[in-house]
PDB file of C-alpha atoms in Angstrom:
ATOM      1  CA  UNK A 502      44.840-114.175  -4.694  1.00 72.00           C
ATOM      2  CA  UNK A 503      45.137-117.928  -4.501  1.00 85.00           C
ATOM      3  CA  UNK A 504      48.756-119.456  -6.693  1.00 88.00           C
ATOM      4  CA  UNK A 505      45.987-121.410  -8.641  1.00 88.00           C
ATOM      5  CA  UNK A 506      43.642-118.371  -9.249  1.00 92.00           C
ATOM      6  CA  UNK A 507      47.042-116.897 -10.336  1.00 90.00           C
ATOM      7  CA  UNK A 508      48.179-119.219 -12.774  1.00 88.00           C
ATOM      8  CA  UNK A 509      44.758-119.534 -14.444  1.00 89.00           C
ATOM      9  CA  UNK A 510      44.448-116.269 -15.672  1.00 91.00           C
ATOM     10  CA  UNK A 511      48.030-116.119 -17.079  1.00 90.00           C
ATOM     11  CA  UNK A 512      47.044-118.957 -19.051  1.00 90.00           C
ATOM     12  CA  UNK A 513      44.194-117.470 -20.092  1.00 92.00           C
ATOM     13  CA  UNK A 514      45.844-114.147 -21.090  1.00 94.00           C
ATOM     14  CA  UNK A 515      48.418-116.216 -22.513  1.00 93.00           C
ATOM     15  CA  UNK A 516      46.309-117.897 -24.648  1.00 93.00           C
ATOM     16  CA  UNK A 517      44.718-114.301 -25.758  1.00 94.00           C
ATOM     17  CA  UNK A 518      48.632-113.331 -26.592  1.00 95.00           C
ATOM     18  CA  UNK A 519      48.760-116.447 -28.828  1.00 95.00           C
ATOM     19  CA  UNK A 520      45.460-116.596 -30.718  1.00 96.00           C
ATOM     20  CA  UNK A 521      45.905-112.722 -31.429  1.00 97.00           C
ATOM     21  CA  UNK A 522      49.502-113.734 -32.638  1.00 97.00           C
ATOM     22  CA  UNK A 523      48.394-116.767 -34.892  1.00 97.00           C
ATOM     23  CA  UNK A 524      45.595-115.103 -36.112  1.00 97.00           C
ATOM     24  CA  UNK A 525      47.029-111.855 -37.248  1.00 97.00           C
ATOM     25  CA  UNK A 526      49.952-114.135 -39.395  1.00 98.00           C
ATOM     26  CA  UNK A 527      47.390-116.457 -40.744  1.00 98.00           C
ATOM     27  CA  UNK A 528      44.949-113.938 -41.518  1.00 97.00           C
ATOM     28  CA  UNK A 529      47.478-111.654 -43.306  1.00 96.00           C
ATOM     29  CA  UNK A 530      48.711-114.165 -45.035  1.00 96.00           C
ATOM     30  CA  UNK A 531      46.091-116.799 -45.761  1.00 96.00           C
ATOM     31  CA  UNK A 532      42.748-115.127 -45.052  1.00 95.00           C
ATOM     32  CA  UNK A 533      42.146-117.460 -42.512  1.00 96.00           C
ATOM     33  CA  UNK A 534      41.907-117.361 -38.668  1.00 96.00           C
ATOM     34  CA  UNK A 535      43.491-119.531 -35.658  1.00 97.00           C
ATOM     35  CA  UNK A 536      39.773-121.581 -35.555  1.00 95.00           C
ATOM     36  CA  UNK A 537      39.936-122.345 -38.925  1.00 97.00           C
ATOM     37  CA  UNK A 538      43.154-123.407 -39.672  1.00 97.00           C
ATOM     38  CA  UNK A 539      42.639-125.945 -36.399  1.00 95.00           C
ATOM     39  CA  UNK A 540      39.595-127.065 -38.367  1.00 96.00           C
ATOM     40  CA  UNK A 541      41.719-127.502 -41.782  1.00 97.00           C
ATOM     41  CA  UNK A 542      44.365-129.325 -39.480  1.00 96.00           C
ATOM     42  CA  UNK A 543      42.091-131.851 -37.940  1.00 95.00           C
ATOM     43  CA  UNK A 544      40.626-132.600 -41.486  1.00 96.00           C
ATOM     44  CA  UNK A 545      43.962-133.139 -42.759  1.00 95.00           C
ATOM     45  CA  UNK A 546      45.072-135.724 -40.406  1.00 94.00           C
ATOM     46  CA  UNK A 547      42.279-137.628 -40.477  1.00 94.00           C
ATOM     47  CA  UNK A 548      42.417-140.489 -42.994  1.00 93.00           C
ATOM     48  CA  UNK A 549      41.762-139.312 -46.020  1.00 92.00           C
ATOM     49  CA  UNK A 550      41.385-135.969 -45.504  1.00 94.00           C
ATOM     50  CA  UNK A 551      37.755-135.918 -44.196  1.00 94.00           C
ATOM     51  CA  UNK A 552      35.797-136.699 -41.274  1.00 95.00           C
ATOM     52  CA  UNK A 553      32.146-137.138 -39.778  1.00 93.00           C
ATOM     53  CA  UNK A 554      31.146-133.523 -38.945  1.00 91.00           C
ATOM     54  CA  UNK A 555      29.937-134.774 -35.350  1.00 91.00           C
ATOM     55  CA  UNK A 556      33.916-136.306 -34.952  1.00 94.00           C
ATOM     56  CA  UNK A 557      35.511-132.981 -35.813  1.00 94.00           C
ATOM     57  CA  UNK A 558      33.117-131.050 -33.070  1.00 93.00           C
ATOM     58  CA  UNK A 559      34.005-133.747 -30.626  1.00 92.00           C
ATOM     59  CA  UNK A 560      38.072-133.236 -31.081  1.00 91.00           C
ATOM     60  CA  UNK A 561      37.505-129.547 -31.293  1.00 91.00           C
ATOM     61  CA  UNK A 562      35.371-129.485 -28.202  1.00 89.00           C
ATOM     62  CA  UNK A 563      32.882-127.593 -30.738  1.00 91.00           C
ATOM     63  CA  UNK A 564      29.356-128.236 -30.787  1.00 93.00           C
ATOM     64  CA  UNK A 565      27.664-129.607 -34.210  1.00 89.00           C
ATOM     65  CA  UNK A 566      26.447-126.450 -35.338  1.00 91.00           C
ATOM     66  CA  UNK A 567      29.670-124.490 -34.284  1.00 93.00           C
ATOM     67  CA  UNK A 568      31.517-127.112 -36.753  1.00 94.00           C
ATOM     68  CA  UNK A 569      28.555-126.004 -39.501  1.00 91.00           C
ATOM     69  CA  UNK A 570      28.963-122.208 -38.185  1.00 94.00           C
ATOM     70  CA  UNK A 571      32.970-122.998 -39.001  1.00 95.00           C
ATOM     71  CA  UNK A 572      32.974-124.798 -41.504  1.00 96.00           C
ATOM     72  CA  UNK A 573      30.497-122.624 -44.035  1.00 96.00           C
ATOM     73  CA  UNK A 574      33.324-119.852 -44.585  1.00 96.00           C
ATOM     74  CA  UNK A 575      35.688-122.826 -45.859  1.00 97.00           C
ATOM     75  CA  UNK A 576      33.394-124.168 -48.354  1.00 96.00           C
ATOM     76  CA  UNK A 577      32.431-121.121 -49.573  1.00 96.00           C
ATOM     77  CA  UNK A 578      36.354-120.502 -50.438  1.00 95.00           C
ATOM     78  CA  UNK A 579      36.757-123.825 -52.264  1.00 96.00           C
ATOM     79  CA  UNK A 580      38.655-125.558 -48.954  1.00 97.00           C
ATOM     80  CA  UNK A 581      36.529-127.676 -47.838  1.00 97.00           C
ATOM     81  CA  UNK A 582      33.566-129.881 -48.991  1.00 96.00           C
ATOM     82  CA  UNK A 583      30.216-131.399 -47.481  1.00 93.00           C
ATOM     83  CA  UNK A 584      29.888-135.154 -48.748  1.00 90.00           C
ATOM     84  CA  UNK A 585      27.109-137.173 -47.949  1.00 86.00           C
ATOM     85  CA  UNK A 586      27.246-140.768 -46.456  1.00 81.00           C
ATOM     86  CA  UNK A 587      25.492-143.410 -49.265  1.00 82.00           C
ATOM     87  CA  UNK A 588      24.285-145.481 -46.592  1.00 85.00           C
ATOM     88  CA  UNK A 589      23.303-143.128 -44.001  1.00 84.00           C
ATOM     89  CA  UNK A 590      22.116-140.266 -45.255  1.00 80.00           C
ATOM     90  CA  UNK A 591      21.962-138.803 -41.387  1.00 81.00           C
ATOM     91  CA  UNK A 592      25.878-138.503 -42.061  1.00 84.00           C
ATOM     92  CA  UNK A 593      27.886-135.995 -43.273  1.00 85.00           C
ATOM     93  CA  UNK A 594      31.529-135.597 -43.832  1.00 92.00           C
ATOM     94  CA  UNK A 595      33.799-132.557 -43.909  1.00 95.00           C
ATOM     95  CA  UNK A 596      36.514-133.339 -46.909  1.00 96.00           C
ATOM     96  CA  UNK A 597      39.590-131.380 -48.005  1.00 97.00           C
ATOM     97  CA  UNK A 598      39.197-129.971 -51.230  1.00 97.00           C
ATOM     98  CA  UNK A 599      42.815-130.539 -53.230  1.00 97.00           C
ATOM     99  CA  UNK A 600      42.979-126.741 -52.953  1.00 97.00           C
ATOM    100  CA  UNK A 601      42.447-127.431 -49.294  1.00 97.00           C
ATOM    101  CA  UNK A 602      45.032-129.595 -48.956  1.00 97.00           C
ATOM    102  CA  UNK A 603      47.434-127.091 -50.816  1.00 97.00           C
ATOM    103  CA  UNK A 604      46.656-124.053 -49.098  1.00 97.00           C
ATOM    104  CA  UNK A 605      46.918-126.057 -45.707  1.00 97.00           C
ATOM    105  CA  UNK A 606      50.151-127.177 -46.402  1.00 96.00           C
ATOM    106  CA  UNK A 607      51.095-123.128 -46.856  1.00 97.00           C
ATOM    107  CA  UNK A 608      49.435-122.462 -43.629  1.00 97.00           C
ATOM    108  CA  UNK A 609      50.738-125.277 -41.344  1.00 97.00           C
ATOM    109  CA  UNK A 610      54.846-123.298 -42.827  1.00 97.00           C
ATOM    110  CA  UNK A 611      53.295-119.785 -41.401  1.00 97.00           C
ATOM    111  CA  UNK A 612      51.993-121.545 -38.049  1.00 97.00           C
ATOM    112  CA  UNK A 613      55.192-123.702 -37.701  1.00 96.00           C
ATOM    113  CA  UNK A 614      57.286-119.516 -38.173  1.00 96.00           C
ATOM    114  CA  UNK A 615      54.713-118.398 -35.761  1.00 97.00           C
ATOM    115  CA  UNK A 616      54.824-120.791 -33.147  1.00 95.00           C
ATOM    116  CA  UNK A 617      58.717-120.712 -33.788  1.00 94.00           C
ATOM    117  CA  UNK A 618      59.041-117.382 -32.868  1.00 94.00           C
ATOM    118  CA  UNK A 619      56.891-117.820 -29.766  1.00 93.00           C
ATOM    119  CA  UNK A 620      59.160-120.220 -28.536  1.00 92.00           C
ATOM    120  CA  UNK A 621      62.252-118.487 -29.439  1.00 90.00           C
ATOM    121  CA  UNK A 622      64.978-120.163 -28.722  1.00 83.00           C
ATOM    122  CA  UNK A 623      67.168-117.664 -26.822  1.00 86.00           C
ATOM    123  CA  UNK A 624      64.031-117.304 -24.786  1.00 88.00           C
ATOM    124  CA  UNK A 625      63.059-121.558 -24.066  1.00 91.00           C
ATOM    125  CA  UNK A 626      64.829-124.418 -23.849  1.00 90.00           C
ATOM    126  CA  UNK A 627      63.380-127.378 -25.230  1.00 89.00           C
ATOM    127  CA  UNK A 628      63.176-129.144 -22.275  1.00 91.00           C
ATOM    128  CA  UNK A 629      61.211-126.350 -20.837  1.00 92.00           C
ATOM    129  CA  UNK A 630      58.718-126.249 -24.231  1.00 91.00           C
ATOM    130  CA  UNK A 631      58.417-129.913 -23.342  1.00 89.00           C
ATOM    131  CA  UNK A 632      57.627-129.430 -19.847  1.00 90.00           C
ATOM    132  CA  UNK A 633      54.908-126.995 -20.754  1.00 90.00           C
ATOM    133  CA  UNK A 634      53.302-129.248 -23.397  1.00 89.00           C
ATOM    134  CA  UNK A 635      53.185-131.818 -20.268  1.00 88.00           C
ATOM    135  CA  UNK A 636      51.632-129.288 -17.919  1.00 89.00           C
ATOM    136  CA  UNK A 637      49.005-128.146 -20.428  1.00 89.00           C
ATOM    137  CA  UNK A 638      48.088-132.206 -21.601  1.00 87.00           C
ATOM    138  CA  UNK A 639      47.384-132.434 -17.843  1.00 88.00           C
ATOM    139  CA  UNK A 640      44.846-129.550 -17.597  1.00 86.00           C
ATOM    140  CA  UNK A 641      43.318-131.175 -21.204  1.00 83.00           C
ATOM    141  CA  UNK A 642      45.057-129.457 -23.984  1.00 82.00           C
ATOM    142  CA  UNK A 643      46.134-131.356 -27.233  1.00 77.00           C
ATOM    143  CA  UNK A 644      48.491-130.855 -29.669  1.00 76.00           C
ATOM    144  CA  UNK A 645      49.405-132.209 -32.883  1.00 73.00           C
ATOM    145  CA  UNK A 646      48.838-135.873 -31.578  1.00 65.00           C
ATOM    146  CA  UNK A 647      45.893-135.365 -30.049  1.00 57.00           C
ATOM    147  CA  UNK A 648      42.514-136.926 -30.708  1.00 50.00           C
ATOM    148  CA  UNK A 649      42.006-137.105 -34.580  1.00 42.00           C
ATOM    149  CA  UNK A 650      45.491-137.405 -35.341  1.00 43.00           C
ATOM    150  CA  UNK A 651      47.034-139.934 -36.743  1.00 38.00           C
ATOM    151  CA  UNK A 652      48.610-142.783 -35.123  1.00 38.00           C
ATOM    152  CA  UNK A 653      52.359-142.736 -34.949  1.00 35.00           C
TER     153      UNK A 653
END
């Protein structure tokens, strides 16, 4: 087996470990999944809290109707909202509710323990987290700054 071959599919099973982790916390906790608390982030760095549906697929690297698909679950719970452009009406935006904002605000403090204890720091130095965060930019990952954040 090839070093690259390799590395790919401990990043892959990797990134299993980590959605199962994230998942299970924000699920227990907030009745919400890895996916859609990405969604809920990406809505609440955008200005205002909203964004053209069509945006949020393109920073998720979601299709249209896998935004919809995601997004249907949070407006049904009061997190989210559909609002219509006045002068387009081809438009639509995804908006944080206020109760969206709240209850985003309680999951980004479980994400920040989980992702704390991933990175534990008897286990990683921060120069090595920062290293990795490099590495995985390079093959096209994003992170908090990433596309739909805002600017610094």
């Amino acid at each position: 087996m090839t070093d690259a071959l390799d590395a790919s599919l401990r990043l892959v099973r990797a990134q299993t470990a980590l959605v199962k982790r994230f998942d299970a916390a924000l699920g227990g906790l907030h009745g919400v999944s890895l996916a859609d608390f990405t969604m809920l982030l990406r809505l609440g760095q955008a200005p205002g809290g909203r964004m053209r549906r069509v945006d949020l697929a393109a920073v998720l690297g979601l299709t249209a109707s896998g935004v919809t698909r995601g997004l249907a679950p949070l407006e049904r719970i009061g997190l989210v909202t559909r609002e219509a452009n006045a002068r387009d009406a081809r438009v639509a935006y995804a908006a944080l509710t206020d109760t969206g904002r709240e209850r985003l605000a309680e999951m980004l403090a479980t994400a920040e323990r989980v992702a704390a204890d991933v990175f534990e720091p008897s286990s990683w130095e921060k120069r090595e987290i920062g290293t990795l965060s490099g590495m995985l930019t390079r093959l096209g990952g994003t992170g908090l700054d990433g596309p739909g954040a805002p600017a610094a």
